[in-house]
Structure formats: C-alpha cells, structure tokens
Amino acid sequence: MKTGLETLVLPAGEAGAEAAARTLAAGGLVAFPTETVYGLGADAANATAVAHIYSAKGRPAFNPLIAHVPDLAAARRIGRFDARALKLAEAFWPGPLTLVVPKTDDCPVADLATAGLDTVAIRIPAHPVAEAILRAFGGAVVAPSANISGHVSPTLAAHVESDLAGRIDLIIDGGPVAVGVESTIVGCLNAPMLLRPGGLSRERIEAVLGAPLARPPVEAESDDSQPLAPGMLASHYAPRAMVRLRAQDVAPGEALLAFGPDCLPGQEAAAAVMNLSPAADLDEAAANLFGYLRALDAKAPKAIAVMAIPEQDLGEAINDRLRRAAVAR
Ligand code: TXA
Ligand code: MG
C-alpha cells in the first residue's frame, strides 16, 4: 500500500489542471470534483495506478470502476454504443449518467479497472474542473468516489483530505459539488437496464427512451455470474481452465500463476508460468491479476495452479477474486 505520501492540495484552475494531468501521467492518484461527488482518479490504462486506487481506498473487492472522458468521441474509443446508448449519451452527457457498454476491441482501459469484464462503465462529468483535467490529461481517467471504502462519498475537498491525506498524491479543490449523490448507472447491453439509481432520475431517462427501463433480475443479487449488476454483483473474469488455489507443486500440463521469489516443485514442466509479483508486492500483483489469468487461460492448460497469496492489504481482494474464479464453472 502507498502510505506516507505527501498529499498536495491545489485550488482548481489552469495550474491545478496541469499538475493533475502530470500526476496522472506519472501513475499518481488525483482527487478532483465532479458534479456528483469528488472522484479519486488514475490513468485508466495504467494497471498499477488502478491498483493503487483500490489500496488507497481500502476497497474490500475489485469493483469495476467508471472511466471518465471529456467528450463522446473519447467515449466511443473505449465503448461500443448502440442506438439507445447513443440516444442517452446525447440527451444527458455531460451529466450524472454512467453507461455500461461493451468494450471496443482496442479499449485501453486496464483489465483491473473493469474487473476483467468485457463491458466498461463510462461517463462525461458535467463539471468544468473535471473537464479541464480530462482534457489536459488526454486519456480516460477511472475514478470511484474519493473516500475510504465504507465511508460516505465526499462532496467537499475537506472530506477527501480527512479520508485520504497521506494515501494519494494530489487533491484539486473545486469547492462543494452540486449533485451530492453518485451518477445513475444504466446498462446498455440489450434493453437498457437501471443498475444504480443516482443523480439523474429514472423518469427523465425513460422519457428519452420512450420506454420503461428494465430492472435487474432479482436473482442477480445472489448470482455472481450476472455481469450486468453493479457493485459486488459484478462478475469477475472467469477463466475456462480450472483454477487450483494455494498450490504447493505444479502437475504436468498445469500453468502456474506464481507470487513471490520462490519456485514450486514441478514448475519447470509447467505449460506456462507467470509471476504476479516476484518481489511479493501486493499492489503489483493486483495490477497483473486479470491480465495474467487471461494470458495463462489462452494457453489452454489442464488447470491454473495459483501460489498462496497473503490475506492482507490488496491480498484480500486478490484472494476473493481467485476464489470466485476457482468455483466458477
Ligand atoms: O458519480 C459517480 O458515478 C462517481 C463519480 C466520481 O463519477 N463515481 C462512482 O464510482 O460512484 P464508484 O466506483 O463508487 O461506483 C461505480 C459503480 C459500481 O457500482 C460498479 O460496480 C459499477 O459502477 N460498474 C462499473 N463498471 C461496471 C460494469 N462494467 N458493469 C456493471 N457495473 C459496473
Ligand atoms: Mg463509492
């Protein structure tokens, strides 16, 4: 975990936006105001920076994050919009609406930020400070609310400071936010579906669609295989290969997902070996997790053996995801 950082607080403005863009480009974490709540931003394409978001917030799980972009052209580079998604984007962006759409083939958003899903959540915030930062940076910025996990979302820079000072690089103070609740999330995979009520009312969305929003299936609440629902309900990336946890050796034909400096008996005959973090750094391991699972799965091994990972800091979320991958069939 990144702690003991000196957190700089800057007023919104041209110099603030430039400092924010530089910090993001260097892989740092920047809190900034949007019209809904303050967000904790990182370069969406930088998996290590994304891992630092989770450790700074103390998130219990790798919930997928929202990618923030300054305009529709940037949104269409990362997500595929059907006619209804486009209609909602044109009616409500910039604004407190997040659309979940299929990723483009060359979507630059890190697997960790989408929790390995083939979909991506996107929004254009309606806030001049957020817009200035996004334009100065030039890429997508993933940002959950800028609070410690489990605390209420911050509507003032001072809230961010009291939760995250010492854990993030920069806070841009743009005064109090206007909306105060998070964006409304609509899934646009087939029939538009309300995934999270928020700052934009259902009625206004339905008026534009000319039809009621679909409701997430009730079973979604107990069904981890439902990739539509937000929060803890979002499905992880489930590999095709069997996943064997806390492996202490490697069987012939298995691939190995290693962690730390040690080798396992049988490793030299493995179908493939990737090490999440030879230095046993849990943030680095988190950044590599989904990408490495995908890469090992692509070799079609008999199973993926995974070395034990300590149940501390981001290790808790890593193990949570690995356990789900191990039971998912
Ligand atoms: O107003 C907001 O939306 C704020 C500001 C900073 O933009 N952000 C925010 O982020 O509330 P967060 O991380 O607290 O909530 C993101 C939500 C989660 O419920 C997550 O599960 C959902 O978006 N989400 C993200 N990607 C998804 C996906 N591909 N499919 C389904 N849900 C997704
Ligand atoms: Mg939140």
mmCIF file of C-alpha atoms and ligand atoms in Angstrom, residues 34 36-40 57 59 63-66 68 98 100 113-114 117 119-121 123 143-145 181-183 185 195-196 227-232 234, ligand 1:
data_model
loop_
_atom_site.group_PDB
_atom_site.id
_atom_site.type_symbol
_atom_site.label_atom_id
_atom_site.label_comp_id
_atom_site.label_asym_id
_atom_site.label_seq_id
_atom_site.Cartn_x
_atom_site.Cartn_y
_atom_site.Cartn_z
ATOM 1 C CA THR A 34 -17.283 16.178 -10.467
ATOM 2 C CA THR A 36 -21.921 14.279 -8.348
ATOM 3 C CA VAL A 37 -19.143 13.658 -5.783
ATOM 4 C CA TYR A 38 -15.357 14.005 -5.622
ATOM 5 C CA GLY A 39 -13.663 11.205 -7.558
ATOM 6 C CA LEU A 40 -10.300 9.541 -6.944
ATOM 7 C CA LYS A 57 -9.480 3.304 -0.590
ATOM 8 C CA ARG A 59 -11.633 -1.499 -1.080
ATOM 9 C CA ASN A 63 -15.374 -3.494 -8.055
ATOM 10 C CA PRO A 64 -15.215 -2.309 -11.635
ATOM 11 C CA LEU A 65 -14.640 1.441 -11.979
ATOM 12 C CA ILE A 66 -16.157 4.195 -14.112
ATOM 13 C CA HIS A 68 -14.350 9.389 -17.178
ATOM 14 C CA THR A 98 -22.976 6.377 -16.403
ATOM 15 C CA VAL A 100 -22.233 0.406 -19.225
ATOM 16 C CA ALA A 113 -10.390 -1.376 -13.777
ATOM 17 C CA THR A 114 -13.173 -3.371 -15.453
ATOM 18 C CA LEU A 117 -15.399 -7.809 -17.696
ATOM 19 C CA THR A 119 -18.013 -4.234 -20.641
ATOM 20 C CA VAL A 120 -16.946 -0.795 -19.474
ATOM 21 C CA ALA A 121 -18.741 1.912 -17.482
ATOM 22 C CA ARG A 123 -19.368 8.900 -18.149
ATOM 23 C CA ALA A 143 -12.449 7.242 -10.617
ATOM 24 C CA PRO A 144 -14.505 5.821 -7.790
ATOM 25 C CA SER A 145 -15.731 8.193 -5.107
ATOM 26 C CA VAL A 181 -25.101 11.614 -4.953
ATOM 27 C CA GLU A 182 -23.357 9.347 -7.428
ATOM 28 C CA SER A 183 -24.345 9.051 -11.058
ATOM 29 C CA ILE A 185 -25.883 3.749 -13.930
ATOM 30 C CA LEU A 195 -28.223 -0.753 -12.477
ATOM 31 C CA ARG A 196 -27.937 2.003 -9.861
ATOM 32 C CA PRO A 227 -22.235 -9.441 -15.248
ATOM 33 C CA LEU A 228 -24.915 -6.748 -15.514
ATOM 34 C CA ALA A 229 -25.328 -5.651 -11.945
ATOM 35 C CA PRO A 230 -23.099 -3.107 -10.249
ATOM 36 C CA GLY A 231 -21.030 -3.282 -7.113
ATOM 37 C CA MET A 232 -20.324 -6.627 -5.534
ATOM 38 C CA ALA A 234 -20.425 -7.565 -10.958
HETATM 39 O O1 TXA B 1 -20.945 9.834 -9.670
HETATM 40 C C1 TXA B 1 -20.219 8.857 -9.806
HETATM 41 O O2 TXA B 1 -20.548 7.886 -10.505
HETATM 42 C C2 TXA B 1 -18.862 8.874 -9.072
HETATM 43 C C3 TXA B 1 -18.042 9.996 -9.681
HETATM 44 C C4 TXA B 1 -16.653 10.067 -9.125
HETATM 45 O O3 TXA B 1 -18.014 9.871 -11.097
HETATM 46 N N1 TXA B 1 -18.203 7.620 -9.166
HETATM 47 C C5 TXA B 1 -18.658 6.488 -8.524
HETATM 48 O O4 TXA B 1 -17.845 5.370 -8.692
HETATM 49 O O5 TXA B 1 -19.670 6.456 -7.885
HETATM 50 P P1 TXA B 1 -17.977 4.046 -7.814
HETATM 51 O O6 TXA B 1 -16.725 3.280 -8.095
HETATM 52 O O7 TXA B 1 -18.281 4.358 -6.397
HETATM 53 O O8 TXA B 1 -19.167 3.258 -8.454
HETATM 54 C C6 TXA B 1 -19.010 2.613 -9.699
HETATM 55 C C7 TXA B 1 -20.140 1.668 -9.927
HETATM 56 C C8 TXA B 1 -20.021 0.408 -9.111
HETATM 57 O O9 TXA B 1 -21.276 0.070 -8.547
HETATM 58 C C9 TXA B 1 -19.605 -0.615 -10.162
HETATM 59 O O10 TXA B 1 -19.981 -1.916 -9.841
HETATM 60 C C10 TXA B 1 -20.316 -0.103 -11.388
HETATM 61 O O11 TXA B 1 -20.144 1.281 -11.299
HETATM 62 N N2 TXA B 1 -19.689 -0.574 -12.621
HETATM 63 C C11 TXA B 1 -18.513 -0.203 -13.141
HETATM 64 N N3 TXA B 1 -18.225 -0.876 -14.262
HETATM 65 C C12 TXA B 1 -19.258 -1.723 -14.460
HETATM 66 C C13 TXA B 1 -19.551 -2.702 -15.446
HETATM 67 N N4 TXA B 1 -18.734 -2.942 -16.471
HETATM 68 N N5 TXA B 1 -20.707 -3.382 -15.321
HETATM 69 C C14 TXA B 1 -21.547 -3.138 -14.289
HETATM 70 N N6 TXA B 1 -21.334 -2.225 -13.332
HETATM 71 C C15 TXA B 1 -20.197 -1.529 -13.405
#
